[in-house]
Amino acid sequence: GQNPDQYVALWYQQGELVMGRIWNEGGKVAANFDWFNNEYKSNIGSIQVLVELPDQIRGFDYAWKTFKEAAVFGEKEWFPVHVEYHKGDISPCVLTVEGGKQILGKVDVRNERATVAFGGKEHIFVGPTVHPFMVLCRKARPGHKFD
């Protein structure tokens, strides 16, 4: 029942980075984040939103890749879009949950742990169960490089 046009958002809760999703709900920004086994979807406050820049000014191409492909260390073409902090390396992730429904959440590539909020709580997936999930990745275009 949610708008399928959702965007990756970053929220800070007590100094911790929390990745979630936002969408347009009747002209207002609706949000959904999971943190410490809870679902947060009202009175969120300040957020940052990942936006897609026009081709002519963008130095990277973006694509959704499986966790198994995104989590490879060493030489590779596609790298996860991520925010690294002391608890993990967090990337946007599309998780497939009960009934085959796909929901935008987050994955910690380093610790092989994905989470998403729905139904009033945080849902956690660990180990091999995260392998089929899709991770937002980027690759540098010719003439550009990662910092």
mmCIF file with all atom_site columns, N, CA and C in Angstrom, residues 3-62:
data_model
loop_
_atom_site.group_PDB
_atom_site.id
_atom_site.type_symbol
_atom_site.label_atom_id
_atom_site.label_alt_id
_atom_site.label_comp_id
_atom_site.label_asym_id
_atom_site.label_entity_id
_atom_site.label_seq_id
_atom_site.pdbx_PDB_ins_code
_atom_site.Cartn_x
_atom_site.Cartn_y
_atom_site.Cartn_z
_atom_site.occupancy
_atom_site.B_iso_or_equiv
_atom_site.pdbx_formal_charge
_atom_site.auth_seq_id
_atom_site.auth_comp_id
_atom_site.auth_asym_id
_atom_site.auth_atom_id
_atom_site.pdbx_PDB_model_num
ATOM 1   N N  . ASN A 1 3  ? 3.661  4.057  -1.692  1.00 0.00 ? 3  ASN A N  1
ATOM 2   C CA . ASN A 1 3  ? 4.097  4.569  -2.976  1.00 0.00 ? 3  ASN A CA 1
ATOM 3   C C  . ASN A 1 3  ? 5.334  3.781  -3.433  1.00 0.00 ? 3  ASN A C  1
ATOM 4   N N  . PRO A 1 4  ? 5.312  3.226  -4.650  1.00 0.00 ? 4  PRO A N  1
ATOM 5   C CA . PRO A 1 4  ? 6.474  2.462  -5.120  1.00 0.00 ? 4  PRO A CA 1
ATOM 6   C C  . PRO A 1 4  ? 7.678  3.349  -5.460  1.00 0.00 ? 4  PRO A C  1
ATOM 7   N N  . ASP A 1 5  ? 7.458  4.660  -5.637  1.00 0.00 ? 5  ASP A N  1
ATOM 8   C CA . ASP A 1 5  ? 8.554  5.584  -5.931  1.00 0.00 ? 5  ASP A CA 1
ATOM 9   C C  . ASP A 1 5  ? 9.168  6.051  -4.617  1.00 0.00 ? 5  ASP A C  1
ATOM 10  N N  . GLN A 1 6  ? 10.166 5.307  -4.150  1.00 0.00 ? 6  GLN A N  1
ATOM 11  C CA . GLN A 1 6  ? 10.792 5.609  -2.866  1.00 0.00 ? 6  GLN A CA 1
ATOM 12  C C  . GLN A 1 6  ? 12.245 6.011  -3.075  1.00 0.00 ? 6  GLN A C  1
ATOM 13  N N  . TYR A 1 7  ? 12.773 6.745  -2.106  1.00 0.00 ? 7  TYR A N  1
ATOM 14  C CA . TYR A 1 7  ? 14.117 7.286  -2.199  1.00 0.00 ? 7  TYR A CA 1
ATOM 15  C C  . TYR A 1 7  ? 14.934 6.885  -0.976  1.00 0.00 ? 7  TYR A C  1
ATOM 16  N N  . VAL A 1 8  ? 16.235 6.730  -1.184  1.00 0.00 ? 8  VAL A N  1
ATOM 17  C CA . VAL A 1 8  ? 17.154 6.397  -0.100  1.00 0.00 ? 8  VAL A CA 1
ATOM 18  C C  . VAL A 1 8  ? 17.366 7.651  0.750   1.00 0.00 ? 8  VAL A C  1
ATOM 19  N N  . ALA A 1 9  ? 17.240 7.495  2.062   1.00 0.00 ? 9  ALA A N  1
ATOM 20  C CA . ALA A 1 9  ? 17.427 8.622  2.979   1.00 0.00 ? 9  ALA A CA 1
ATOM 21  C C  . ALA A 1 9  ? 18.331 8.207  4.131   1.00 0.00 ? 9  ALA A C  1
ATOM 22  N N  . LEU A 1 10 ? 19.011 9.185  4.691   1.00 0.00 ? 10 LEU A N  1
ATOM 23  C CA . LEU A 1 10 ? 19.908 8.967  5.821   1.00 0.00 ? 10 LEU A CA 1
ATOM 24  C C  . LEU A 1 10 ? 19.430 9.838  6.973   1.00 0.00 ? 10 LEU A C  1
ATOM 25  N N  . TRP A 1 11 ? 19.336 9.237  8.147   1.00 0.00 ? 11 TRP A N  1
ATOM 26  C CA . TRP A 1 11 ? 18.845 9.901  9.349   1.00 0.00 ? 11 TRP A CA 1
ATOM 27  C C  . TRP A 1 11 ? 19.847 9.637  10.462  1.00 0.00 ? 11 TRP A C  1
ATOM 28  N N  . TYR A 1 12 ? 20.075 10.606 11.295  1.00 0.00 ? 12 TYR A N  1
ATOM 29  C CA . TYR A 1 12 ? 20.979 10.435 12.437  1.00 0.00 ? 12 TYR A CA 1
ATOM 30  C C  . TYR A 1 12 ? 20.148 10.330 13.707  1.00 0.00 ? 12 TYR A C  1
ATOM 31  N N  . GLN A 1 13 ? 20.311 9.233  14.417  1.00 0.00 ? 13 GLN A N  1
ATOM 32  C CA . GLN A 1 13 ? 19.582 9.006  15.662  1.00 0.00 ? 13 GLN A CA 1
ATOM 33  C C  . GLN A 1 13 ? 20.614 8.786  16.760  1.00 0.00 ? 13 GLN A C  1
ATOM 34  N N  . GLN A 1 14 ? 20.693 9.716  17.688  1.00 0.00 ? 14 GLN A N  1
ATOM 35  C CA . GLN A 1 14 ? 21.651 9.654  18.797  1.00 0.00 ? 14 GLN A CA 1
ATOM 36  C C  . GLN A 1 14 ? 23.070 9.388  18.299  1.00 0.00 ? 14 GLN A C  1
ATOM 37  N N  . GLY A 1 15 ? 23.454 10.095 17.238  1.00 0.00 ? 15 GLY A N  1
ATOM 38  C CA . GLY A 1 15 ? 24.792 9.994  16.686  1.00 0.00 ? 15 GLY A CA 1
ATOM 39  C C  . GLY A 1 15 ? 25.037 8.800  15.788  1.00 0.00 ? 15 GLY A C  1
ATOM 40  N N  . GLU A 1 16 ? 24.044 7.964  15.594  1.00 0.00 ? 16 GLU A N  1
ATOM 41  C CA . GLU A 1 16 ? 24.192 6.776  14.754  1.00 0.00 ? 16 GLU A CA 1
ATOM 42  C C  . GLU A 1 16 ? 23.550 7.023  13.394  1.00 0.00 ? 16 GLU A C  1
ATOM 43  N N  . LEU A 1 17 ? 24.218 6.537  12.343  1.00 0.00 ? 17 LEU A N  1
ATOM 44  C CA . LEU A 1 17 ? 23.694 6.655  10.987  1.00 0.00 ? 17 LEU A CA 1
ATOM 45  C C  . LEU A 1 17 ? 22.625 5.599  10.770  1.00 0.00 ? 17 LEU A C  1
ATOM 46  N N  . VAL A 1 18 ? 21.457 6.026  10.325  1.00 0.00 ? 18 VAL A N  1
ATOM 47  C CA . VAL A 1 18 ? 20.359 5.098  10.069  1.00 0.00 ? 18 VAL A CA 1
ATOM 48  C C  . VAL A 1 18 ? 19.891 5.333  8.637   1.00 0.00 ? 18 VAL A C  1
ATOM 49  N N  . MET A 1 19 ? 19.992 4.315  7.788   1.00 0.00 ? 19 MET A N  1
ATOM 50  C CA . MET A 1 19 ? 19.559 4.430  6.407   1.00 0.00 ? 19 MET A CA 1
ATOM 51  C C  . MET A 1 19 ? 18.139 3.897  6.299   1.00 0.00 ? 19 MET A C  1
ATOM 52  N N  . GLY A 1 20 ? 17.305 4.607  5.556   1.00 0.00 ? 20 GLY A N  1
ATOM 53  C CA . GLY A 1 20 ? 15.920 4.186  5.387   1.00 0.00 ? 20 GLY A CA 1
ATOM 54  C C  . GLY A 1 20 ? 15.366 4.658  4.065   1.00 0.00 ? 20 GLY A C  1
ATOM 55  N N  . ARG A 1 21 ? 14.049 4.897  4.028   1.00 0.00 ? 21 ARG A N  1
ATOM 56  C CA . ARG A 1 21 ? 13.406 5.276  2.773   1.00 0.00 ? 21 ARG A CA 1
ATOM 57  C C  . ARG A 1 21 ? 12.397 6.387  3.017   1.00 0.00 ? 21 ARG A C  1
ATOM 58  N N  . ILE A 1 22 ? 12.176 7.200  1.974   1.00 0.00 ? 22 ILE A N  1
ATOM 59  C CA . ILE A 1 22 ? 11.156 8.238  2.012   1.00 0.00 ? 22 ILE A CA 1
ATOM 60  C C  . ILE A 1 22 ? 10.358 8.181  0.723   1.00 0.00 ? 22 ILE A C  1
ATOM 61  N N  . TRP A 1 23 ? 9.160  8.777  0.740   1.00 0.00 ? 23 TRP A N  1
ATOM 62  C CA . TRP A 1 23 ? 8.316  8.840  -0.443  1.00 0.00 ? 23 TRP A CA 1
ATOM 63  C C  . TRP A 1 23 ? 7.324  9.974  -0.272  1.00 0.00 ? 23 TRP A C  1
ATOM 64  N N  . ASN A 1 24 ? 6.664  10.342 -1.371  1.00 0.00 ? 24 ASN A N  1
ATOM 65  C CA . ASN A 1 24 ? 5.646  11.383 -1.362  1.00 0.00 ? 24 ASN A CA 1
ATOM 66  C C  . ASN A 1 24 ? 4.323  10.756 -0.946  1.00 0.00 ? 24 ASN A C  1
ATOM 67  N N  . GLU A 1 25 ? 3.735  11.301 0.085   1.00 0.00 ? 25 GLU A N  1
ATOM 68  C CA . GLU A 1 25 ? 2.439  10.814 0.557   1.00 0.00 ? 25 GLU A CA 1
ATOM 69  C C  . GLU A 1 25 ? 1.492  12.003 0.646   1.00 0.00 ? 25 GLU A C  1
ATOM 70  N N  . GLY A 1 26 ? 0.753  12.226 -0.442  1.00 0.00 ? 26 GLY A N  1
ATOM 71  C CA . GLY A 1 26 ? -0.191 13.334 -0.470  1.00 0.00 ? 26 GLY A CA 1
ATOM 72  C C  . GLY A 1 26 ? 0.463  14.696 -0.369  1.00 0.00 ? 26 GLY A C  1
ATOM 73  N N  . GLY A 1 27 ? 1.626  14.860 -0.980  1.00 0.00 ? 27 GLY A N  1
ATOM 74  C CA . GLY A 1 27 ? 2.316  16.138 -0.967  1.00 0.00 ? 27 GLY A CA 1
ATOM 75  C C  . GLY A 1 27 ? 3.239  16.345 0.224   1.00 0.00 ? 27 GLY A C  1
ATOM 76  N N  . LYS A 1 28 ? 3.304  15.389 1.120   1.00 0.00 ? 28 LYS A N  1
ATOM 77  C CA . LYS A 1 28 ? 4.204  15.468 2.274   1.00 0.00 ? 28 LYS A CA 1
ATOM 78  C C  . LYS A 1 28 ? 5.224  14.337 2.201   1.00 0.00 ? 28 LYS A C  1
ATOM 79  N N  . VAL A 1 29 ? 6.366  14.555 2.812   1.00 0.00 ? 29 VAL A N  1
ATOM 80  C CA . VAL A 1 29 ? 7.400  13.525 2.839   1.00 0.00 ? 29 VAL A CA 1
ATOM 81  C C  . VAL A 1 29 ? 7.063  12.518 3.931   1.00 0.00 ? 29 VAL A C  1
ATOM 82  N N  . ALA A 1 30 ? 6.896  11.266 3.528   1.00 0.00 ? 30 ALA A N  1
ATOM 83  C CA . ALA A 1 30 ? 6.705  10.173 4.483   1.00 0.00 ? 30 ALA A CA 1
ATOM 84  C C  . ALA A 1 30 ? 8.032  9.436  4.589   1.00 0.00 ? 30 ALA A C  1
ATOM 85  N N  . ALA A 1 31 ? 8.345  8.925  5.775   1.00 0.00 ? 31 ALA A N  1
ATOM 86  C CA . ALA A 1 31 ? 9.639  8.281  5.999   1.00 0.00 ? 31 ALA A CA 1
ATOM 87  C C  . ALA A 1 31 ? 9.469  6.981  6.762   1.00 0.00 ? 31 ALA A C  1
ATOM 88  N N  . ASN A 1 32 ? 10.477 6.113  6.616   1.00 0.00 ? 32 ASN A N  1
ATOM 89  C CA . ASN A 1 32 ? 10.476 4.856  7.350   1.00 0.00 ? 32 ASN A CA 1
ATOM 90  C C  . ASN A 1 32 ? 11.925 4.458  7.623   1.00 0.00 ? 32 ASN A C  1
ATOM 91  N N  . PHE A 1 33 ? 12.253 4.321  8.906   1.00 0.00 ? 33 PHE A N  1
ATOM 92  C CA . PHE A 1 33 ? 13.595 3.929  9.331   1.00 0.00 ? 33 PHE A CA 1
ATOM 93  C C  . PHE A 1 33 ? 13.486 2.856  10.398  1.00 0.00 ? 33 PHE A C  1
ATOM 94  N N  . ASP A 1 34 ? 14.480 1.975  10.458  1.00 0.00 ? 34 ASP A N  1
ATOM 95  C CA . ASP A 1 34 ? 14.517 0.993  11.543  1.00 0.00 ? 34 ASP A CA 1
ATOM 96  C C  . ASP A 1 34 ? 15.751 1.249  12.386  1.00 0.00 ? 34 ASP A C  1
ATOM 97  N N  . TRP A 1 35 ? 15.565 1.155  13.704  1.00 0.00 ? 35 TRP A N  1
ATOM 98  C CA . TRP A 1 35 ? 16.667 1.388  14.632  1.00 0.00 ? 35 TRP A CA 1
ATOM 99  C C  . TRP A 1 35 ? 16.346 0.726  15.958  1.00 0.00 ? 35 TRP A C  1
ATOM 100 N N  . PHE A 1 36 ? 17.228 -0.121 16.434  1.00 0.00 ? 36 PHE A N  1
ATOM 101 C CA . PHE A 1 36 ? 17.085 -0.834 17.707  1.00 0.00 ? 36 PHE A CA 1
ATOM 102 C C  . PHE A 1 36 ? 15.726 -1.518 17.844  1.00 0.00 ? 36 PHE A C  1
ATOM 103 N N  . ASN A 1 37 ? 15.412 -2.363 16.871  1.00 0.00 ? 37 ASN A N  1
ATOM 104 C CA . ASN A 1 37 ? 14.199 -3.189 16.865  1.00 0.00 ? 37 ASN A CA 1
ATOM 105 C C  . ASN A 1 37 ? 12.905 -2.403 16.787  1.00 0.00 ? 37 ASN A C  1
ATOM 106 N N  . ASN A 1 38 ? 12.974 -1.138 16.381  1.00 0.00 ? 38 ASN A N  1
ATOM 107 C CA . ASN A 1 38 ? 11.771 -0.319 16.251  1.00 0.00 ? 38 ASN A CA 1
ATOM 108 C C  . ASN A 1 38 ? 11.642 0.223  14.843  1.00 0.00 ? 38 ASN A C  1
ATOM 109 N N  . GLU A 1 39 ? 10.413 0.538  14.474  1.00 0.00 ? 39 GLU A N  1
ATOM 110 C CA . GLU A 1 39 ? 10.120 1.198  13.206  1.00 0.00 ? 39 GLU A CA 1
ATOM 111 C C  . GLU A 1 39 ? 9.787  2.652  13.516  1.00 0.00 ? 39 GLU A C  1
ATOM 112 N N  . TYR A 1 40 ? 10.467 3.578  12.842  1.00 0.00 ? 40 TYR A N  1
ATOM 113 C CA . TYR A 1 40 ? 10.219 5.005  13.011  1.00 0.00 ? 40 TYR A CA 1
ATOM 114 C C  . TYR A 1 40 ? 9.649  5.538  11.708  1.00 0.00 ? 40 TYR A C  1
ATOM 115 N N  . LYS A 1 41 ? 8.453  6.138  11.784  1.00 0.00 ? 41 LYS A N  1
ATOM 116 C CA . LYS A 1 41 ? 7.842  6.644  10.556  1.00 0.00 ? 41 LYS A CA 1
ATOM 117 C C  . LYS A 1 41 ? 7.079  7.941  10.745  1.00 0.00 ? 41 LYS A C  1
ATOM 118 N N  . SER A 1 42 ? 7.207  8.575  11.891  1.00 0.00 ? 42 SER A N  1
ATOM 119 C CA . SER A 1 42 ? 6.605  9.896  12.074  1.00 0.00 ? 42 SER A CA 1
ATOM 120 C C  . SER A 1 42 ? 7.526  10.740 12.939  1.00 0.00 ? 42 SER A C  1
ATOM 121 N N  . ASN A 1 43 ? 7.447  12.052 12.771  1.00 0.00 ? 43 ASN A N  1
ATOM 122 C CA . ASN A 1 43 ? 8.281  12.987 13.529  1.00 0.00 ? 43 ASN A CA 1
ATOM 123 C C  . ASN A 1 43 ? 9.767  12.637 13.445  1.00 0.00 ? 43 ASN A C  1
ATOM 124 N N  . ILE A 1 44 ? 10.246 12.436 12.236  1.00 0.00 ? 44 ILE A N  1
ATOM 125 C CA . ILE A 1 44 ? 11.628 12.020 12.010  1.00 0.00 ? 44 ILE A CA 1
ATOM 126 C C  . ILE A 1 44 ? 12.609 13.177 12.212  1.00 0.00 ? 44 ILE A C  1
ATOM 127 N N  . GLY A 1 45 ? 12.289 14.354 11.739  1.00 0.00 ? 45 GLY A N  1
ATOM 128 C CA . GLY A 1 45 ? 13.209 15.487 11.845  1.00 0.00 ? 45 GLY A CA 1
ATOM 129 C C  . GLY A 1 45 ? 14.064 15.611 10.604  1.00 0.00 ? 45 GLY A C  1
ATOM 130 N N  . SER A 1 46 ? 15.326 15.973 10.764  1.00 0.00 ? 46 SER A N  1
ATOM 131 C CA . SER A 1 46 ? 16.228 16.223 9.640   1.00 0.00 ? 46 SER A CA 1
ATOM 132 C C  . SER A 1 46 ? 16.712 14.920 9.013   1.00 0.00 ? 46 SER A C  1
ATOM 133 N N  . ILE A 1 47 ? 16.752 14.918 7.679   1.00 0.00 ? 47 ILE A N  1
ATOM 134 C CA . ILE A 1 47 ? 17.241 13.762 6.931   1.00 0.00 ? 47 ILE A CA 1
ATOM 135 C C  . ILE A 1 47 ? 18.093 14.256 5.766   1.00 0.00 ? 47 ILE A C  1
ATOM 136 N N  . GLN A 1 48 ? 18.872 13.351 5.196   1.00 0.00 ? 48 GLN A N  1
ATOM 137 C CA . GLN A 1 48 ? 19.584 13.597 3.949   1.00 0.00 ? 48 GLN A CA 1
ATOM 138 C C  . GLN A 1 48 ? 19.035 12.613 2.929   1.00 0.00 ? 48 GLN A C  1
ATOM 139 N N  . VAL A 1 49 ? 18.885 13.068 1.681   1.00 0.00 ? 49 VAL A N  1
ATOM 140 C CA . VAL A 1 49 ? 18.294 12.233 0.641   1.00 0.00 ? 49 VAL A CA 1
ATOM 141 C C  . VAL A 1 49 ? 19.307 12.028 -0.484  1.00 0.00 ? 49 VAL A C  1
ATOM 142 N N  . LEU A 1 50 ? 19.432 10.784 -0.940  1.00 0.00 ? 50 LEU A N  1
ATOM 143 C CA . LEU A 1 50 ? 20.280 10.464 -2.078  1.00 0.00 ? 50 LEU A CA 1
ATOM 144 C C  . LEU A 1 50 ? 19.495 10.778 -3.347  1.00 0.00 ? 50 LEU A C  1
ATOM 145 N N  . VAL A 1 51 ? 20.035 11.655 -4.173  1.00 0.00 ? 51 VAL A N  1
ATOM 146 C CA . VAL A 1 51 ? 19.357 12.032 -5.412  1.00 0.00 ? 51 VAL A CA 1
ATOM 147 C C  . VAL A 1 51 ? 20.214 11.620 -6.607  1.00 0.00 ? 51 VAL A C  1
ATOM 148 N N  . GLU A 1 52 ? 19.555 11.408 -7.732  1.00 0.00 ? 52 GLU A N  1
ATOM 149 C CA . GLU A 1 52 ? 20.266 11.047 -8.957  1.00 0.00 ? 52 GLU A CA 1
ATOM 150 C C  . GLU A 1 52 ? 20.538 12.308 -9.761  1.00 0.00 ? 52 GLU A C  1
ATOM 151 N N  . LEU A 1 53 ? 21.806 12.581 -10.017 1.00 0.00 ? 53 LEU A N  1
ATOM 152 C CA . LEU A 1 53 ? 22.200 13.751 -10.789 1.00 0.00 ? 53 LEU A CA 1
ATOM 153 C C  . LEU A 1 53 ? 22.094 13.449 -12.282 1.00 0.00 ? 53 LEU A C  1
ATOM 154 N N  . PRO A 1 54 ? 21.966 14.497 -13.114 1.00 0.00 ? 54 PRO A N  1
ATOM 155 C CA . PRO A 1 54 ? 21.919 14.287 -14.565 1.00 0.00 ? 54 PRO A CA 1
ATOM 156 C C  . PRO A 1 54 ? 23.202 13.632 -15.075 1.00 0.00 ? 54 PRO A C  1
ATOM 157 N N  . ASP A 1 55 ? 23.080 12.858 -16.145 1.00 0.00 ? 55 ASP A N  1
ATOM 158 C CA . ASP A 1 55 ? 24.210 12.134 -16.734 1.00 0.00 ? 55 ASP A CA 1
ATOM 159 C C  . ASP A 1 55 ? 25.424 13.019 -16.996 1.00 0.00 ? 55 ASP A C  1
ATOM 160 N N  . GLN A 1 56 ? 25.202 14.216 -17.537 1.00 0.00 ? 56 GLN A N  1
ATOM 161 C CA . GLN A 1 56 ? 26.318 15.054 -17.974 1.00 0.00 ? 56 GLN A CA 1
ATOM 162 C C  . GLN A 1 56 ? 27.173 15.597 -16.824 1.00 0.00 ? 56 GLN A C  1
ATOM 163 N N  . ILE A 1 57 ? 26.695 15.560 -15.583 1.00 0.00 ? 57 ILE A N  1
ATOM 164 C CA . ILE A 1 57 ? 27.506 16.058 -14.463 1.00 0.00 ? 57 ILE A CA 1
ATOM 165 C C  . ILE A 1 57 ? 27.863 14.961 -13.461 1.00 0.00 ? 57 ILE A C  1
ATOM 166 N N  . ARG A 1 58 ? 27.445 13.761 -13.748 1.00 0.00 ? 58 ARG A N  1
ATOM 167 C CA . ARG A 1 58 ? 27.665 12.642 -12.824 1.00 0.00 ? 58 ARG A CA 1
ATOM 168 C C  . ARG A 1 58 ? 28.944 11.897 -13.208 1.00 0.00 ? 58 ARG A C  1
ATOM 169 N N  . GLY A 1 59 ? 29.792 11.602 -12.239 1.00 0.00 ? 59 GLY A N  1
ATOM 170 C CA . GLY A 1 59 ? 31.034 10.883 -12.501 1.00 0.00 ? 59 GLY A CA 1
ATOM 171 C C  . GLY A 1 59 ? 30.919 9.382  -12.312 1.00 0.00 ? 59 GLY A C  1
ATOM 172 N N  . PHE A 1 60 ? 29.715 8.904  -11.974 1.00 0.00 ? 60 PHE A N  1
ATOM 173 C CA . PHE A 1 60 ? 29.529 7.483  -11.690 1.00 0.00 ? 60 PHE A CA 1
ATOM 174 C C  . PHE A 1 60 ? 28.256 6.961  -12.342 1.00 0.00 ? 60 PHE A C  1
ATOM 175 N N  . ASP A 1 61 ? 28.245 5.683  -12.641 1.00 0.00 ? 61 ASP A N  1
ATOM 176 C CA . ASP A 1 61 ? 27.024 4.990  -13.041 1.00 0.00 ? 61 ASP A CA 1
ATOM 177 C C  . ASP A 1 61 ? 26.544 4.205  -11.835 1.00 0.00 ? 61 ASP A C  1
ATOM 178 N N  . TYR A 1 62 ? 25.235 4.042  -11.712 1.00 0.00 ? 62 TYR A N  1
ATOM 179 C CA . TYR A 1 62 ? 24.646 3.342  -10.570 1.00 0.00 ? 62 TYR A CA 1
ATOM 180 C C  . TYR A 1 62 ? 23.836 2.150  -11.044 1.00 0.00 ? 62 TYR A C  1
#
